Short mmCIF file of C-alpha atoms and ligand atoms in Angstrom, two decimals:
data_model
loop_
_atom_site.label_atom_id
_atom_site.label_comp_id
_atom_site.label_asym_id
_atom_site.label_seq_id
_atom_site.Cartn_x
_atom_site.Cartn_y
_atom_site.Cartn_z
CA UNK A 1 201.85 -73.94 206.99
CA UNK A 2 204.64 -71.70 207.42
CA UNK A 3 205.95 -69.47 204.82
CA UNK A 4 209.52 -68.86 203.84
CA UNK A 5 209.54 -66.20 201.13
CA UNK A 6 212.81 -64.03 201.63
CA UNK A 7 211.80 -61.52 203.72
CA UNK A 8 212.54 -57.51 203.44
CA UNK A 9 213.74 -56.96 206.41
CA UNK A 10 217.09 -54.92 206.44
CA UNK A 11 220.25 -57.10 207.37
CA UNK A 12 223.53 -55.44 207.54
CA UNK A 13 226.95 -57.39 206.73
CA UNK A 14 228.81 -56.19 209.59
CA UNK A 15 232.08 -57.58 208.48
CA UNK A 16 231.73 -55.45 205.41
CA UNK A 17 230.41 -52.23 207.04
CA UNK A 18 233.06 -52.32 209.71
CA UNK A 19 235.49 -53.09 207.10
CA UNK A 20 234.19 -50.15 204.85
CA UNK A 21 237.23 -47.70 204.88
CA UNK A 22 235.31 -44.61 203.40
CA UNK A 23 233.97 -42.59 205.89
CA UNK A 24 230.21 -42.46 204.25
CA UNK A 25 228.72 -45.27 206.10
CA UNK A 26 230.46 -44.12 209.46
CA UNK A 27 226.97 -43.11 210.93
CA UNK A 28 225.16 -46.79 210.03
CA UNK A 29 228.54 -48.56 211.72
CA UNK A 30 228.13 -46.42 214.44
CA UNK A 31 224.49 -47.21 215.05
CA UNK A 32 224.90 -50.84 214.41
CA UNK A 33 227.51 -51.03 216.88
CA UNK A 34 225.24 -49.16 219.62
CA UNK A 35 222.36 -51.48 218.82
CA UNK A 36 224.84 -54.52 219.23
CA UNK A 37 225.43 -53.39 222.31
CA UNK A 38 221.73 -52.72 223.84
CA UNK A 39 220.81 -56.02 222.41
CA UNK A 40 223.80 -57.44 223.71
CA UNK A 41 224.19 -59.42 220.40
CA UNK A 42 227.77 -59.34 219.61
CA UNK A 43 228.64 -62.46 218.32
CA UNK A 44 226.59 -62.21 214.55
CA UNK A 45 227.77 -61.61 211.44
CA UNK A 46 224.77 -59.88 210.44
CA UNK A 47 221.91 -58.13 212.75
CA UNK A 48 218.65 -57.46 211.35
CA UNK A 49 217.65 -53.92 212.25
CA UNK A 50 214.36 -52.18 212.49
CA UNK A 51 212.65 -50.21 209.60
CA UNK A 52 212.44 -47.23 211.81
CA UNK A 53 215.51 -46.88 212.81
CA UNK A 54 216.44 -47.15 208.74
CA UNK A 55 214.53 -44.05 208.77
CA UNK A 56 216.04 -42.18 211.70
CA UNK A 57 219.41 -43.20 209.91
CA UNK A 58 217.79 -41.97 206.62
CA UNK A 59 217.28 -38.52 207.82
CA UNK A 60 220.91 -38.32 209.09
CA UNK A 61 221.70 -38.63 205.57
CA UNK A 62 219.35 -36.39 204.06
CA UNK A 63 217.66 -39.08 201.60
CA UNK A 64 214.87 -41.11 201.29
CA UNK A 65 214.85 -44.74 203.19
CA UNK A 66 214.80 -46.06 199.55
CA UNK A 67 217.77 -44.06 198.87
CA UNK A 68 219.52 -45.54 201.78
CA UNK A 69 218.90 -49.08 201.38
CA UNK A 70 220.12 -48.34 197.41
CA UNK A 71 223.51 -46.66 199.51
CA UNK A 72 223.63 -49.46 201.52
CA UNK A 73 223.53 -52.18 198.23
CA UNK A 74 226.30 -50.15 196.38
CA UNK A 75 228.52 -50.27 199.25
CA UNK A 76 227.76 -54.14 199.69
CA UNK A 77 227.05 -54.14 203.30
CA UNK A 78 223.02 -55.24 202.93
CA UNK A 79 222.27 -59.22 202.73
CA UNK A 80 219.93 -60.02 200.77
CA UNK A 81 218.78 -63.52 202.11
CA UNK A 82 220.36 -64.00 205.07
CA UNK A 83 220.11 -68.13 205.01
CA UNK A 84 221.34 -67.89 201.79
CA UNK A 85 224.29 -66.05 203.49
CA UNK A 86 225.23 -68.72 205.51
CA UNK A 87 224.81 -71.46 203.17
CA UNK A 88 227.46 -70.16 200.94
P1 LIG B 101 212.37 -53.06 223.87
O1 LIG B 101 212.13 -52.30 222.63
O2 LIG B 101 211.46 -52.80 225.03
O3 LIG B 101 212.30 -54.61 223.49
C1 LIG B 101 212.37 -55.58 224.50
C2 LIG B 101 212.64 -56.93 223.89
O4 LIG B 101 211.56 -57.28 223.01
C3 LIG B 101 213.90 -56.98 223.05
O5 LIG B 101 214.99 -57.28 223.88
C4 LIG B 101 213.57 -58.14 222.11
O6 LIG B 101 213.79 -59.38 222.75
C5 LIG B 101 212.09 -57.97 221.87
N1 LIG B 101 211.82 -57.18 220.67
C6 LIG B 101 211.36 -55.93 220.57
N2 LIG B 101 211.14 -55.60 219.28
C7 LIG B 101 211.48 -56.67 218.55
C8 LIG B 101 211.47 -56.95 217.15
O7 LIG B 101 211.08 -56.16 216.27
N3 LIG B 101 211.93 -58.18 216.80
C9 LIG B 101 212.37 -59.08 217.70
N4 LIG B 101 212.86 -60.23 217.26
N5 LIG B 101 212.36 -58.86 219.01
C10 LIG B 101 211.92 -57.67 219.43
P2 LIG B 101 216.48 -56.90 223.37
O8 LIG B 101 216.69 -57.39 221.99
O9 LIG B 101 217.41 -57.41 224.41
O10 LIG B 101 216.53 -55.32 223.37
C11 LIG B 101 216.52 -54.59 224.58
C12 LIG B 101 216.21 -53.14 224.33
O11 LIG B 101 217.25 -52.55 223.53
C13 LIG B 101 214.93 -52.90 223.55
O12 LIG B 101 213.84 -52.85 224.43
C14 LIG B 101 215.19 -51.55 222.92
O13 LIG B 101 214.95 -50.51 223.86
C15 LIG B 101 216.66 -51.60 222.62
N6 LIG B 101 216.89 -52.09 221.25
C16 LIG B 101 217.34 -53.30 220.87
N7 LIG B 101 217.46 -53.39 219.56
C17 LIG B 101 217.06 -52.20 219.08
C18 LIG B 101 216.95 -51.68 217.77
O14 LIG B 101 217.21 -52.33 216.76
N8 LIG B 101 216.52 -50.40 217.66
C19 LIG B 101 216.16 -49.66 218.74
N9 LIG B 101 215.69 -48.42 218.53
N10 LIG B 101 216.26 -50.11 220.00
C20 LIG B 101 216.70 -51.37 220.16
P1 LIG B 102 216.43 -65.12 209.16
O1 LIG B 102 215.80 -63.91 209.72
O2 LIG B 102 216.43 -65.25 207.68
O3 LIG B 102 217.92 -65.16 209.74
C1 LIG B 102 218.84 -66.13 209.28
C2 LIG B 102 220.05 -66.13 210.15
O4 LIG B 102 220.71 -64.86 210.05
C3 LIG B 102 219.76 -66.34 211.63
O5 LIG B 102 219.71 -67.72 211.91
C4 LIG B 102 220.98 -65.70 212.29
O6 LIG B 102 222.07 -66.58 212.27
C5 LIG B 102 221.27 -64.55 211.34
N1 LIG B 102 220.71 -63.30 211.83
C6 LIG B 102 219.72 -62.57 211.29
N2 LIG B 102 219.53 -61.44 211.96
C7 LIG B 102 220.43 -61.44 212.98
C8 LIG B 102 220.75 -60.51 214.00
O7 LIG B 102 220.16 -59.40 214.14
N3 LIG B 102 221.75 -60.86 214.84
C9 LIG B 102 222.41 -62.03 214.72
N4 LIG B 102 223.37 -62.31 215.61
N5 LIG B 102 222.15 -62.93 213.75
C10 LIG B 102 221.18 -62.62 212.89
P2 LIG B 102 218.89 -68.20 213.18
O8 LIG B 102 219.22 -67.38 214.38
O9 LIG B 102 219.10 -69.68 213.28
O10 LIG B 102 217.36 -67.92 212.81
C11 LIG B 102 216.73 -68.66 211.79
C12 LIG B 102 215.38 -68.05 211.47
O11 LIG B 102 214.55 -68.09 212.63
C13 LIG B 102 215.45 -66.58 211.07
O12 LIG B 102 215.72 -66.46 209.72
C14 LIG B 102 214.05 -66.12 211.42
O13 LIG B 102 213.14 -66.52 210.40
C15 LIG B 102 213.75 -66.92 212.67
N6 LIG B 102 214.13 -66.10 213.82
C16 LIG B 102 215.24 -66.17 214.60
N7 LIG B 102 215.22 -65.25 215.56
C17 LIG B 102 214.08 -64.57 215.38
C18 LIG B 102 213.49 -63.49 216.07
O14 LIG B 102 214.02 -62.94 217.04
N8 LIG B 102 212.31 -63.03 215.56
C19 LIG B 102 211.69 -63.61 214.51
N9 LIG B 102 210.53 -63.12 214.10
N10 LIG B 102 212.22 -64.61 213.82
C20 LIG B 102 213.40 -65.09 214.27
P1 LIG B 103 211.34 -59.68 213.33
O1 LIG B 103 211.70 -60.09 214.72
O2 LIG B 103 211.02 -60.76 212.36
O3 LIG B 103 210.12 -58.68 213.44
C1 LIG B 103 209.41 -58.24 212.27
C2 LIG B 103 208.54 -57.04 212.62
O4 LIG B 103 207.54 -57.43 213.60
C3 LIG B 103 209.31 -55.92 213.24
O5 LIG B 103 209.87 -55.12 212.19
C4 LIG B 103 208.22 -55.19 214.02
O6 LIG B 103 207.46 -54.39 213.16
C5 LIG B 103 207.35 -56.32 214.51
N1 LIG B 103 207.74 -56.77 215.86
C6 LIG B 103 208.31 -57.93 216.22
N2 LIG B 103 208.49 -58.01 217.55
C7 LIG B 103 208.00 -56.85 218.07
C8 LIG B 103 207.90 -56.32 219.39
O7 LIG B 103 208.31 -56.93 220.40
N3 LIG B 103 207.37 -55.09 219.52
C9 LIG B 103 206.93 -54.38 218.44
N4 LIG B 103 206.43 -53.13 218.63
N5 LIG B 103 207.00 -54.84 217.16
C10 LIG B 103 207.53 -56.07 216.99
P2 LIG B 103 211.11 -54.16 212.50
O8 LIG B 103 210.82 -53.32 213.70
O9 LIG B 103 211.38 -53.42 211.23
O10 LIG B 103 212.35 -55.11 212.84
C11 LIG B 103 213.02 -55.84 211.85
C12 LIG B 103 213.89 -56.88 212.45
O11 LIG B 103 214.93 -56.28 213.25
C13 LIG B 103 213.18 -57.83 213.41
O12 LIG B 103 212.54 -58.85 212.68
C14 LIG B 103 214.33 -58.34 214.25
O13 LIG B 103 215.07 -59.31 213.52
C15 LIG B 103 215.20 -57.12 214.39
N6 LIG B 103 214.87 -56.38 215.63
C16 LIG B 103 214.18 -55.25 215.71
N7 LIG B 103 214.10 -54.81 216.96
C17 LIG B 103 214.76 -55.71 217.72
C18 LIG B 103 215.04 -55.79 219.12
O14 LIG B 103 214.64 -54.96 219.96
N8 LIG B 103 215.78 -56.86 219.52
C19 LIG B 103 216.20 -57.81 218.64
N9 LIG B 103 216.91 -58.83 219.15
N10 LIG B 103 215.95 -57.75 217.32
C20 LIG B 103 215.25 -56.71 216.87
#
C-alpha cells in the first residue's frame, strides 16, 4: 500500500517568512517569491521547494544545507508536517 511517513521534504511557512521583519531570511523570501511565480502557485500557504535549490540558497549564505534548514527552524518559517499544518 501506500506509505504516509512525514516526509523531509523542505516546506516553507510563507506567512511567517514574509512576515519575518529581520532582514536575514530576505534572500529565501526572495526566492520563494520567484519560484511562486514560475510555478504560478500563488495561492498556498506553504510551497514545498526543491533540495537543490536549498543548496543554491545554502551557498548564498555561506553554510551548510544542514545549517540552513537549522536557520530556517529558529526563525519558524519551516513546517514540519505539512497535513499536520492544516489540521490545526
Ligand atoms: P521544469 O523543471 O521543466 O518542470 C516542468 C513541470 O514538471 C513543473 O511545472 C511541474 O509540474 C513538474 N515538476 C518538475 N519537477 C517537479 C518536482 O520535483 N515535483 C513536482 N511535484 N513536480 C515537478 P511547474 O511547476 O509549472 O514549473 C514550471 C517551471 O518552473 C519548471 O520547469 C522549472 O523550470 C521552474 N520551477 C518551478 N518550480 C521550481 C523550483 O522549485 N525550483 C526551480 N529551480 N525551478 C522551478
Ligand atoms: P503534502 O506534501 O504533505 O502536502 C500537504 C498539503 O500542503 C497539500 O495538500 C497542500 O495544501 C500543501 N502544500 C504542500 N506543498 C505545497 C506547495 O508547494 N504549494 C502549495 N500551494 N501548497 C502546498 P494537497 O495539495 O491536498 O496534497 C496532499 C498530498 O498529495 C501531499 O501531501 C502530497 O503527498 C500529495 N501531492 C500533492 N501534490 C503533489 C505533487 O505535485 N507531487 C507529489 N509527489 N505529491 C503531491
Ligand atoms: P515531490 O513532488 O514529492 O517530489 C519529490 C522528489 O521527486 C523531488 O525532490 C525530485 O527529486 C523528484 N521529482 C519529482 N518530480 C520530478 C520531475 O518532474 N523531474 C525530476 N527531475 N525530479 C522529480 P525535490 O526536487 O527536492 O522537490 C521537493 C518538492 O518540491 C517536490 O516534492 C515538490 O513538492 C516541490 N517541487 C519541486 N520542484 C517543483 C516544480 O517544478 N513544480 C512544482 N509544482 N513543485 C515542485
Amino acid at each position: 500500500g501506500v506509505r504516509h511517513e512525514p516526509t523531509n521534504k523542505i516546506v516553507l511557512d510563507l506567512e511567517r517568512l514574509y512576515d519575518e521583519v529581520s532582514d536575514e531570511l530576505a534572500y529565501v523570501a526572495r526566492y520563494a517569491r520567484a519560484i511562486q511565480q514560475q510555478r504560478g502557485d500563488y495561492n498556498g500557504r506553504v510551497l514545498s521547494i526543491r533540495a537543490d535549490d536549498l543548496r543554491a540558497l545554502a551557498i548564498v549564505y555561506d553554510i551548510s544545507p544542514s545549517g540552513l534548514i537549522e536557520r530556517l527552524t529558529e526563525a519558524g518559517v519551516l513546517v514540519a508536517d505539512p497535513r499536520a499544518f492544516f489540521a490545526s
